[in-house]
mmCIF file of C-alpha atoms (C1' of nucleotides) in Angstrom:
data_model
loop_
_atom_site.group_PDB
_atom_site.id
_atom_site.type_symbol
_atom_site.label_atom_id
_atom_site.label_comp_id
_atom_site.label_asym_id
_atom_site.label_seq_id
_atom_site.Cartn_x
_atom_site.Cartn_y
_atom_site.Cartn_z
ATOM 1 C CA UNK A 1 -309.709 30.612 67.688
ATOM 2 C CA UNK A 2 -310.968 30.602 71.137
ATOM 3 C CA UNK A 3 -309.810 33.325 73.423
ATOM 4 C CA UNK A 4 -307.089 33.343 76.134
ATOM 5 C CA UNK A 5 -309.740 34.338 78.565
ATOM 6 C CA UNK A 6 -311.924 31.219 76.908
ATOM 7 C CA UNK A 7 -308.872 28.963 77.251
ATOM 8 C CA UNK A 8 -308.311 29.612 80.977
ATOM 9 C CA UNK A 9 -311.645 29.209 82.190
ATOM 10 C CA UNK A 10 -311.995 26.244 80.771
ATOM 11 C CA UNK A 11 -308.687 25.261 82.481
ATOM 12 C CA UNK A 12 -310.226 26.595 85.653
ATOM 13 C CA UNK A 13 -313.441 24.177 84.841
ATOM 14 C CA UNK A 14 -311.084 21.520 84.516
ATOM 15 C CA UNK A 15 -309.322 21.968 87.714
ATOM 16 C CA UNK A 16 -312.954 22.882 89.854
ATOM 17 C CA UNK A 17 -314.151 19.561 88.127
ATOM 18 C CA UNK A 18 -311.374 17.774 89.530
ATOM 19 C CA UNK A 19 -310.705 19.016 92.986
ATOM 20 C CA UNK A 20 -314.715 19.813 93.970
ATOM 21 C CA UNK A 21 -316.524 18.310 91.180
ATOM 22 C CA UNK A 22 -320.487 19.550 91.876
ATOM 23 C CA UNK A 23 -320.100 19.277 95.542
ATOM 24 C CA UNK A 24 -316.988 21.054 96.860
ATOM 25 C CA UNK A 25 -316.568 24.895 97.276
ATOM 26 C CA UNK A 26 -313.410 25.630 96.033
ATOM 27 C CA UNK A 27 -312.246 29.217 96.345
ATOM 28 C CA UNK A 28 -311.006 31.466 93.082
ATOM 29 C CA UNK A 29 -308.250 32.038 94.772
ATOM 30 C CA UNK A 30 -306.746 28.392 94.775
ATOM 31 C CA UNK A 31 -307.880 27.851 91.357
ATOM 32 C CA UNK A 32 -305.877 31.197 90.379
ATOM 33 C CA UNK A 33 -302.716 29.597 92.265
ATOM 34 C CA UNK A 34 -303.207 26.509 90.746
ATOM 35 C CA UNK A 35 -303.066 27.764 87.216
ATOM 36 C CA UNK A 36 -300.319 29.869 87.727
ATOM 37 C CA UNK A 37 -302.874 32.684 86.315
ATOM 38 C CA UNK A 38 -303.940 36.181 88.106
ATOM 39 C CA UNK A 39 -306.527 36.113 90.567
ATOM 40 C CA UNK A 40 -308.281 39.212 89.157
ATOM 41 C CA UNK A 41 -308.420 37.891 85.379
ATOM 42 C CA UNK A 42 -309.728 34.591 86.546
ATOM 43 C CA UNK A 43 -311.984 36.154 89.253
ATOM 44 C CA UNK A 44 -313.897 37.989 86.287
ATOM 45 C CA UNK A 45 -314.095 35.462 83.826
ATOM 46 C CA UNK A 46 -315.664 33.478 86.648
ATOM 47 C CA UNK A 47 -318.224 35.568 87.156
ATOM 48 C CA UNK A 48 -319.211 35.568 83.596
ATOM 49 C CA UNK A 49 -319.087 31.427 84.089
ATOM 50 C CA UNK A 50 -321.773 32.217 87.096
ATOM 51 C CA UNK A 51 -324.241 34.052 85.206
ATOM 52 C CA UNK A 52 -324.233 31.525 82.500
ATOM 53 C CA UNK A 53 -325.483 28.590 85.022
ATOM 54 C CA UNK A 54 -322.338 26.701 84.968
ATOM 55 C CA UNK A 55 -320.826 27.640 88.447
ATOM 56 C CA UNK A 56 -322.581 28.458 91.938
ATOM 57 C CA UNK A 57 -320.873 30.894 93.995
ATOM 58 C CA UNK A 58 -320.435 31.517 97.389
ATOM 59 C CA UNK A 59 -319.303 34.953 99.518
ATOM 60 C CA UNK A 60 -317.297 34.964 102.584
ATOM 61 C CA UNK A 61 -315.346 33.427 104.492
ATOM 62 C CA UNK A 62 -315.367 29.385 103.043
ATOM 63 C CA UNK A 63 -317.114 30.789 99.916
ATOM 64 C CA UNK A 64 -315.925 30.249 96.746
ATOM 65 C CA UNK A 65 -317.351 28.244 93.151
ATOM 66 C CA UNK A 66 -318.333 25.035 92.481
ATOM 67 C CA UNK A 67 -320.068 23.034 89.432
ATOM 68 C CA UNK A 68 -323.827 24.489 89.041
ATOM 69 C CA UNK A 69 -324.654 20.623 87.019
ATOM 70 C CA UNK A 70 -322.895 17.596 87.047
ATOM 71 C CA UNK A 71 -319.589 17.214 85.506
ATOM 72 C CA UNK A 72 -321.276 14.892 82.409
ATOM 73 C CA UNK A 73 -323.566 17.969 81.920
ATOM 74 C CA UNK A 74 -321.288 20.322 81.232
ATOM 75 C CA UNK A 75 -319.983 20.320 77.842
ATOM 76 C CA UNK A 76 -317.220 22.754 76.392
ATOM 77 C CA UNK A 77 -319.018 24.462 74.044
ATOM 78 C CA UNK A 78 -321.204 25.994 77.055
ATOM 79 C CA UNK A 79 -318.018 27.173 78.381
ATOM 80 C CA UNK A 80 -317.216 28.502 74.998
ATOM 81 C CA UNK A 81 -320.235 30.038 74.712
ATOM 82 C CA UNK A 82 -320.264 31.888 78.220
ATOM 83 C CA UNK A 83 -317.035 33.407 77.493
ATOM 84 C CA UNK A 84 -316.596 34.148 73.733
ATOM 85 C CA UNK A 85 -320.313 33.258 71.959
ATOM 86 C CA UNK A 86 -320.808 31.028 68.950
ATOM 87 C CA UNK A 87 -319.757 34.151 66.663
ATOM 88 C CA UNK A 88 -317.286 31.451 65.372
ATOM 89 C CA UNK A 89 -319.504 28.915 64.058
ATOM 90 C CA UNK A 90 -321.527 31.471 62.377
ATOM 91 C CA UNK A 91 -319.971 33.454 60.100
ATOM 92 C CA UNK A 92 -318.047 33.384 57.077
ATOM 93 C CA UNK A 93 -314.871 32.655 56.980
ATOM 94 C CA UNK A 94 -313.504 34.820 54.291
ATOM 95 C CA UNK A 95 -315.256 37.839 55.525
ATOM 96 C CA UNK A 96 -318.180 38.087 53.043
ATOM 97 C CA UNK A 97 -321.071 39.758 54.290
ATOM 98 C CA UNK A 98 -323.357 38.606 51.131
ATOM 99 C CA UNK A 99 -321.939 34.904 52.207
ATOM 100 C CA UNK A 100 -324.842 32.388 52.933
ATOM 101 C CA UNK A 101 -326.467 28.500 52.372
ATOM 102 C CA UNK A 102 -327.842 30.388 49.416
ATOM 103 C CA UNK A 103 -325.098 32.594 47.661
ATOM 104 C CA UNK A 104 -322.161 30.314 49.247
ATOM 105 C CA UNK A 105 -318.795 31.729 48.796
ATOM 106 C CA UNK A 106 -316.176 29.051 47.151
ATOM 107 C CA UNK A 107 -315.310 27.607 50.598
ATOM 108 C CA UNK A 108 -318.740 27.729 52.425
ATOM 109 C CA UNK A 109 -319.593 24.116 52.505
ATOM 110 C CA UNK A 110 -316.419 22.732 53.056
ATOM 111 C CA UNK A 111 -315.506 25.340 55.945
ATOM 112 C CA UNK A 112 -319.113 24.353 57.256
ATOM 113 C CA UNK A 113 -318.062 20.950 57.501
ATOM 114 C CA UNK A 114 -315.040 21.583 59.620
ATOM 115 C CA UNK A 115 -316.966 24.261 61.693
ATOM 116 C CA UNK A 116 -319.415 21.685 62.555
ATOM 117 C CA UNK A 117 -316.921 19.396 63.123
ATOM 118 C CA UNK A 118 -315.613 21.286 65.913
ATOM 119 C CA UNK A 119 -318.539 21.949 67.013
ATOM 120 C CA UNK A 120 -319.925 18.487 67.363
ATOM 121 C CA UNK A 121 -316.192 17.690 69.188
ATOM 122 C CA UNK A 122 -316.794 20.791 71.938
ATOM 123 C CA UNK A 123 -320.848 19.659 72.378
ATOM 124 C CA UNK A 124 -319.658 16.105 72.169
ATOM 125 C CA UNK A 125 -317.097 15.887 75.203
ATOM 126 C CA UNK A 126 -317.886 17.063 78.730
ATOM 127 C CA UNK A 127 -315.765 18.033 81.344
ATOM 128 C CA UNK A 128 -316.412 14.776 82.920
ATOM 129 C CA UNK A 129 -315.011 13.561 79.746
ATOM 130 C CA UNK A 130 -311.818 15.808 79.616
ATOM 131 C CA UNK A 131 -311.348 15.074 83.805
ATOM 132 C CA UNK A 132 -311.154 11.365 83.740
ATOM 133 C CA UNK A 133 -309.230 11.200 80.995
ATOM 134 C CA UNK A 134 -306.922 13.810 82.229
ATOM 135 C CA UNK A 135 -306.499 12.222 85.897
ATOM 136 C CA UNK A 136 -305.355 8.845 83.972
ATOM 137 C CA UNK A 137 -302.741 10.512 81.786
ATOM 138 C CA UNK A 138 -301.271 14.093 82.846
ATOM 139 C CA UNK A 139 -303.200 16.174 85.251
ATOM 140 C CA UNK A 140 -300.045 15.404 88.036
ATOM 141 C CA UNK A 141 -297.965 17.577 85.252
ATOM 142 C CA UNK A 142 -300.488 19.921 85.241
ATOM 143 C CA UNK A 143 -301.765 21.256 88.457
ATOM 144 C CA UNK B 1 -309.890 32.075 63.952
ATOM 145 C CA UNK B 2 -308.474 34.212 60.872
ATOM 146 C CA UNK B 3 -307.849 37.829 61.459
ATOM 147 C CA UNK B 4 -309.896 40.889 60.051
ATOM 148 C CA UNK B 5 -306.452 41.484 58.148
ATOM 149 C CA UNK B 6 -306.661 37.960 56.906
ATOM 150 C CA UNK B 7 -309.453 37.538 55.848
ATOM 151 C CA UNK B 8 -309.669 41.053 53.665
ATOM 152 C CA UNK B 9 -306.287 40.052 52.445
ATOM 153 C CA UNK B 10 -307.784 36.659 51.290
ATOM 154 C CA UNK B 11 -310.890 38.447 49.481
ATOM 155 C CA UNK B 12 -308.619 41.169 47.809
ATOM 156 C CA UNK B 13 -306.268 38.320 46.467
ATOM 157 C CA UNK B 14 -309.216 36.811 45.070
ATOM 158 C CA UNK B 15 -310.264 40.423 43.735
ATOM 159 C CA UNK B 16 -306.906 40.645 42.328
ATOM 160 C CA UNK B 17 -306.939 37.083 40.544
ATOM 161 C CA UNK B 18 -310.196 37.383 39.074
ATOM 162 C CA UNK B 19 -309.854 40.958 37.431
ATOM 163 C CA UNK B 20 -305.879 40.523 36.593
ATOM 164 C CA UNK B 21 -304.445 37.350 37.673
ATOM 165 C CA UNK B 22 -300.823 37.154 36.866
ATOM 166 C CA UNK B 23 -300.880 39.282 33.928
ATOM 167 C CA UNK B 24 -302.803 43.008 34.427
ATOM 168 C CA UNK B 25 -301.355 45.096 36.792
ATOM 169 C CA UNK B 26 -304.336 46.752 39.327
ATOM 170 C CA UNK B 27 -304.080 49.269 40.923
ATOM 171 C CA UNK B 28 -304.342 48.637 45.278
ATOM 172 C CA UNK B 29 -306.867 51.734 45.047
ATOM 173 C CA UNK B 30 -309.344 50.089 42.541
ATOM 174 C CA UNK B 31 -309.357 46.679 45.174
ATOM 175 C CA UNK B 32 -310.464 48.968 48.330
ATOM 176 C CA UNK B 33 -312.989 50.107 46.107
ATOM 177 C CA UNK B 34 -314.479 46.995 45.218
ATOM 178 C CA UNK B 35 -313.703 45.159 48.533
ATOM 179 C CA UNK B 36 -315.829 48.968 50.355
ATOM 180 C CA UNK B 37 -312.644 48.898 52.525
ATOM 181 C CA UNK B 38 -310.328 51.107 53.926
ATOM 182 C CA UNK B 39 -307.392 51.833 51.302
ATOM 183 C CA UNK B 40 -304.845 52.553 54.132
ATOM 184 C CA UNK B 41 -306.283 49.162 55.686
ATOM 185 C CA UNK B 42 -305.749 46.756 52.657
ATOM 186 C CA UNK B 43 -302.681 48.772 51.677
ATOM 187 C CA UNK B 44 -300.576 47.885 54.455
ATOM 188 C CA UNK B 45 -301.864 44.524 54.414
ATOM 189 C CA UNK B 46 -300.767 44.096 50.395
ATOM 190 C CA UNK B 47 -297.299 45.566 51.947
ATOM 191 C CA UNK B 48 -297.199 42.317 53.403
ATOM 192 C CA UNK B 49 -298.535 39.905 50.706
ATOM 193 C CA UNK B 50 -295.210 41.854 48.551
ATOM 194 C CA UNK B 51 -292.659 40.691 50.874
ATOM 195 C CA UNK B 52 -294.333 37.343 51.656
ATOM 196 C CA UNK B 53 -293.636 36.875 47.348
ATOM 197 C CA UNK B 54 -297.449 36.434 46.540
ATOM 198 C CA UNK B 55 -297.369 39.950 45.068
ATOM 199 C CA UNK B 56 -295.793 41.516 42.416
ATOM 200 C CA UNK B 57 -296.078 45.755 43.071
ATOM 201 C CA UNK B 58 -294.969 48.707 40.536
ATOM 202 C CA UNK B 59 -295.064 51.860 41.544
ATOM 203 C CA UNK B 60 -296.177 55.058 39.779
ATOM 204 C CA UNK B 61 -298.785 55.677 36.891
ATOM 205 C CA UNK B 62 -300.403 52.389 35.914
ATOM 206 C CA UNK B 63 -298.763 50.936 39.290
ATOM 207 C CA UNK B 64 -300.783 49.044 41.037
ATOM 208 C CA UNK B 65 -300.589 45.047 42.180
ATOM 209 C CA UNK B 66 -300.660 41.726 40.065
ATOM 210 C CA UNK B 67 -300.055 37.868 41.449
ATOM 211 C CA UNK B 68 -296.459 36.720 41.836
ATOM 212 C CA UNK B 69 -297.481 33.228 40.642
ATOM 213 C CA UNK B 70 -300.167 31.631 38.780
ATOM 214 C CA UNK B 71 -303.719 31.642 40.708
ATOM 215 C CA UNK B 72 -303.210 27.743 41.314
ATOM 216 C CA UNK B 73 -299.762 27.906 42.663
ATOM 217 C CA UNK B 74 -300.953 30.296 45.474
ATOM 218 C CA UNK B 75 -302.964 28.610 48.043
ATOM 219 C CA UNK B 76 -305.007 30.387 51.106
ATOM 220 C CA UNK B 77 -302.894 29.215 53.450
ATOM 221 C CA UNK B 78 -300.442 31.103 51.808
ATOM 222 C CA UNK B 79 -301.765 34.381 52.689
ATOM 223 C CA UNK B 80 -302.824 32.752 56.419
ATOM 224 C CA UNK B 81 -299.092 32.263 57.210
ATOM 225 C CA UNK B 82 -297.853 35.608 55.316
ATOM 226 C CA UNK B 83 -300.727 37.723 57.934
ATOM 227 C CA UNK B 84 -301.562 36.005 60.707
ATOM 228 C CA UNK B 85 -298.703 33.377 60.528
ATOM 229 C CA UNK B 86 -299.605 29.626 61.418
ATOM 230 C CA UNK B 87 -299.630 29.583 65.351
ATOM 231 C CA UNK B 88 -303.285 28.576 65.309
ATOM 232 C CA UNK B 89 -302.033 24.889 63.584
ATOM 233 C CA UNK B 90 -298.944 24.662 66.647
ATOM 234 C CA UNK B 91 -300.493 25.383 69.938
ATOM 235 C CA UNK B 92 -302.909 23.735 72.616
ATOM 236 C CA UNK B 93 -306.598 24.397 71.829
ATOM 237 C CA UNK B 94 -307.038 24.851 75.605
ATOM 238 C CA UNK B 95 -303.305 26.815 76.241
ATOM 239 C CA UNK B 96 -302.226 23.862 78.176
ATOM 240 C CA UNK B 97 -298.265 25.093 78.184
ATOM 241 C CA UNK B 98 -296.906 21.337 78.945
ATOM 242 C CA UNK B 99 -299.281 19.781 76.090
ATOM 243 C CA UNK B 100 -297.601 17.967 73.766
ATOM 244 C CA UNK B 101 -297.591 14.882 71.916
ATOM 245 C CA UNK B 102 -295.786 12.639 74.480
ATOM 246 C CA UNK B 103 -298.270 14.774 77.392
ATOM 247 C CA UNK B 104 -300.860 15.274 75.539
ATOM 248 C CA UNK B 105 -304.257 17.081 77.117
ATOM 249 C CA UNK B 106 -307.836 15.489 76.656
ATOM 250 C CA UNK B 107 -308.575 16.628 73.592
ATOM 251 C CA UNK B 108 -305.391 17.365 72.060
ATOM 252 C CA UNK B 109 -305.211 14.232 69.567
ATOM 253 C CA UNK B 110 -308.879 15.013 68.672
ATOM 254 C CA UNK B 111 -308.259 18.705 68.408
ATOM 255 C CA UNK B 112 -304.729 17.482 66.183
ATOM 256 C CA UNK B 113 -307.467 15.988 63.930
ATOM 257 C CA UNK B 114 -309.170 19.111 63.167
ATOM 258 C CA UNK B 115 -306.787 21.594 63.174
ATOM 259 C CA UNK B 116 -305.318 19.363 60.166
ATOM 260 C CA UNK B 117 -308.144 18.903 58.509
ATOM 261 C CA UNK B 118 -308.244 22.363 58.350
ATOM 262 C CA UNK B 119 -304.583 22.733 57.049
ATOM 263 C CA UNK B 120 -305.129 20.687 54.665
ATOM 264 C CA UNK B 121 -308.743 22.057 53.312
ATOM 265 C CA UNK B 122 -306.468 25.679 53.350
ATOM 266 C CA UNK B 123 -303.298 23.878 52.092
ATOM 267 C CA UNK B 124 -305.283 22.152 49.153
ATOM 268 C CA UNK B 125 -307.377 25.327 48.121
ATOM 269 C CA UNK B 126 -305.639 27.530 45.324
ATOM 270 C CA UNK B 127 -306.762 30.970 44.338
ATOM 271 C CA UNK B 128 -307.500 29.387 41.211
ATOM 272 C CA UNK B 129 -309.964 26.859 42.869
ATOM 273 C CA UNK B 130 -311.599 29.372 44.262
ATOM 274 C CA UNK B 131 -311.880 32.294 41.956
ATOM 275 C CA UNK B 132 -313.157 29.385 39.285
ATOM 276 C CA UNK B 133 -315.812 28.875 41.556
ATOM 277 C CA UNK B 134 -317.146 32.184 42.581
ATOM 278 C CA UNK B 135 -317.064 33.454 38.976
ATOM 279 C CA UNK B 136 -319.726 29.905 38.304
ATOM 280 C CA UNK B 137 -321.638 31.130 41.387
ATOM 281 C CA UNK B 138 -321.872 34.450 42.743
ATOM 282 C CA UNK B 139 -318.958 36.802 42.145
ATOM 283 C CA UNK B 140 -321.142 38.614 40.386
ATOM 284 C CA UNK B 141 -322.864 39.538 43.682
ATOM 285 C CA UNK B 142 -319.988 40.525 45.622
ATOM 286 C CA UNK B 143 -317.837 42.674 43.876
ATOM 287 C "C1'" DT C 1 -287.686 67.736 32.724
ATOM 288 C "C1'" DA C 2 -291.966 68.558 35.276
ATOM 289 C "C1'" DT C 3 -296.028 66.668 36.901
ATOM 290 C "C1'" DA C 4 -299.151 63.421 38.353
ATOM 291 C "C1'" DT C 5 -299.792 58.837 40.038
ATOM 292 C "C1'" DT C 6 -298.881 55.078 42.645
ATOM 293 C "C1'" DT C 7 -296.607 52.076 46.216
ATOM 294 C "C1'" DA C 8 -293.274 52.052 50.557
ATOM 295 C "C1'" DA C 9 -292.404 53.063 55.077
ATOM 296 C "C1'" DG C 10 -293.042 54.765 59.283
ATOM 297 C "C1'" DA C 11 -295.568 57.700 62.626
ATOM 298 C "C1'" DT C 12 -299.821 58.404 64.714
ATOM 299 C "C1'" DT C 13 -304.449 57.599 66.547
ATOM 300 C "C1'" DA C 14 -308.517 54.634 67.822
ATOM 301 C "C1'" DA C 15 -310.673 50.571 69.586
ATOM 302 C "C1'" DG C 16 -311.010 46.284 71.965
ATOM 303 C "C1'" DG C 17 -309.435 42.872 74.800
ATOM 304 C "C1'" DA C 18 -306.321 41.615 78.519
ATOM 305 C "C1'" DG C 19 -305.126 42.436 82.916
ATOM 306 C "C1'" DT C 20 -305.288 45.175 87.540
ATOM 307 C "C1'" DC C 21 -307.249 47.591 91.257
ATOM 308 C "C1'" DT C 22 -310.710 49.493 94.412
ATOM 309 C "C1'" DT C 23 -314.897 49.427 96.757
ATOM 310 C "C1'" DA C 24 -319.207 47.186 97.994
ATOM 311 C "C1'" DA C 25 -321.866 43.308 99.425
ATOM 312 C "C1'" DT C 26 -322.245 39.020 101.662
ATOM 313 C "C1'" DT C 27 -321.453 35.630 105.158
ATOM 314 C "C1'" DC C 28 -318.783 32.709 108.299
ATOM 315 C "C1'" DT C 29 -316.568 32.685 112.764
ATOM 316 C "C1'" DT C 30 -315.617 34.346 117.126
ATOM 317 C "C1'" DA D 1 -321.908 42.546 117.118
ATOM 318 C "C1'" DA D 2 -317.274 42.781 115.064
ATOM 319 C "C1'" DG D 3 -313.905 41.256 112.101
ATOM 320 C "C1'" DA D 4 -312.118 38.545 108.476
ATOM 321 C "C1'" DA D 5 -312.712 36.259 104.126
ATOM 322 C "C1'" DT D 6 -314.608 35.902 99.873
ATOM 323 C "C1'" DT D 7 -317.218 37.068 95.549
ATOM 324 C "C1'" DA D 8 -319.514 41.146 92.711
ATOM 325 C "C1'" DA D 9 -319.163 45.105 90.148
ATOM 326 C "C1'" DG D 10 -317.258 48.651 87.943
ATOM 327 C "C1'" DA D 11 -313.415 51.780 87.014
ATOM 328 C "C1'" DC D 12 -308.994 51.961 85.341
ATOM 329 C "C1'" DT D 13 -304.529 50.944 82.831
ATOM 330 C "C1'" DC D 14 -301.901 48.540 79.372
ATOM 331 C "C1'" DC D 15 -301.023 46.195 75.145
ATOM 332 C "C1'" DT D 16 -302.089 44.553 70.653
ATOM 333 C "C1'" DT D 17 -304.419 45.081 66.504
ATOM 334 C "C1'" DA D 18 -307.096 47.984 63.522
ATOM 335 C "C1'" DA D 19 -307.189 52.005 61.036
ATOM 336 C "C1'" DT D 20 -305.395 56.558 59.420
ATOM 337 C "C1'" DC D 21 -302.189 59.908 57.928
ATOM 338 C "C1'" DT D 22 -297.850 61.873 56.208
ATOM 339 C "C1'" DT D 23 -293.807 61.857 53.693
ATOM 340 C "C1'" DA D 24 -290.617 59.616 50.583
ATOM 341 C "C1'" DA D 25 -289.486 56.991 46.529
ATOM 342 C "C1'" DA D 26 -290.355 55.459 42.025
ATOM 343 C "C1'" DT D 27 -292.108 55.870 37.350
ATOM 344 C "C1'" DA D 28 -295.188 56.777 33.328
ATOM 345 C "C1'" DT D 29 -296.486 60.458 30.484
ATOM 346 C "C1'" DA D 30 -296.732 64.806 28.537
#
DNA sequence: TATATTTAAGATTAAGGAGTCTTAATTCTT
DNA sequence: AAGAATTAAGACTCCTTAATCTTAAATATA
C-alpha cells in the first residue's frame, strides 16, 4: 500500500523528529546511517519532503534538514502525500473506471469505509504522536 | 494496495461468474473483450487463478474458463492471495524490520486493526455476494 | 484424420520505480 | 579567498511488474 520510498521517509521523519525535532539541523547523511538505508535514495526522497513544506534544508558544511512545522503539525498523511499522493484513497478498488458514489461497484461503500478509516488514522496521528510513543516503548531497538 | 493484475483478475472472475458461473464454459478471449483488456494480460493472469484451483480450464474448440467452485465458496481474497499473495496483511505499515507484536511500532496495533478489518471485509465477500449485487445495480453499465 | 480453436508455457520486450552516481550550487570555516 | 562539506538536480542503471509474442499441447468438429 504505501511505497518503500513512502515507508522510509517517514522512518527518516521519525528519526529527524526525534534527534532535532523543529530546531536541530541534522544532516541526510546521519539519518541515512541511522536507518541502515542508502544515502542517495534517502537524499532524493528528502528533497521531495522539502518541496512539500515539511523539511527546511540547509547546504554546506553544518547543513542538513530539519522539521519545517512543529512535530504536532505534521501528520502522516502529509508525508504520504509528498511521496506517493492520495491516488489510494481515490480510486476504486476493483479497477472499474465507470465506479463512483453514483454507479457504486458491489464493494464501494464498504471499501470507502475502510479507506477512510485509514485515512482518518494517517491525518489523525502526528509525528509527535508516533515519537513519544516510540521513545517510551522501542525506538532504543530501532535507531 | 491490490495490483493491476489483481484487480483485473478480480473483475474477470466476476465476468466469469455472472455470464457462466460454475456451469458454462467461456472462453478467456470473450472476458478480454468485455473487461477492453489485453488478452495476453488476463491470460496469464487466469494461468494463475487455474493452478491456485479457482478455475476450471479446457482447452480446444468450446475451451475456454468456468469457476472451480460455486460463486459463494470463492471469496476475493481468494484471488488476492492466488496474485498478489497476502504480504500486505503480514508486514509493518511503516517497514519497521524489528516490528512485531512483542516490539511493536506506533501505529502497529492501530494499523493491526485495519489491515484486519480489511481481511475480513475481503475474507467475508464471495463472488456470489458480489456478482448478486452488481447484476441489482449496475452490471449492466460495465460490461 | 485433418483442421481449426483454445489454453499452457516460456521467451521477449516495455515501462516504472528503486537505487546509484556525477556535477553544480551553496555556505561554513580557516 | 580557498577548501571542505553538504544539499540540489538530473542522468543513468537495475530490477520488478506489466504487457506481448511465439510455439506447443490438447480437443471438438467436420
Amino acid at each position: 500500500m504505501l511505497s518503500a520510498a513512502c515507508k522510509e521517509s517517514i522512518r527518516a521523519m521519525i528519526y529527524i523528529a526525534h534527534a532535532g525535532g523543529d530546531k536541530k539541523i541534522i544532516p541526510v547523511k546521519e539519518v541515512a546511517e541511522k536507518l541502515e538505508t542508502s544515502f542517495y535514495f534517502l537524499a532524493k526522497n528528502v528533497q521531495k519532503l522539502v518541496k512539500a513544506g515539511l523539511l527546511f534544508s540547509y547546504k554546506g558544511p553544518k547543513g542538513g534538514v530539519k522539521l519545517a512545522k512543529s512535530p504536532e503539525e505534521i501528520k502522516l498523511i502529509d508525508i504520504v502525500e509528498a511521496i506517493d499522493g492520495l491516488e489510494f484513497f481515490e480510486t476504486c478498488l476493483l479497477g472499474f473506471k465507470e465506479c463512483s458514489d453514483e454507479h457504486p461497484c458491489a464493494i464501494h461503500h464498504k471499501w470507502a469505509d475502510k479507506r477512510k478509516a485509514i485515512y482518518k488514522l494517517f491525518s489523525e496521528t502526528s509525528l509527535k504522536d508516533v515519537v513519544e510513543d516510540m521513545e517510551k516503548n522501542c525506538l532504543q531497538i530501532i535507531f
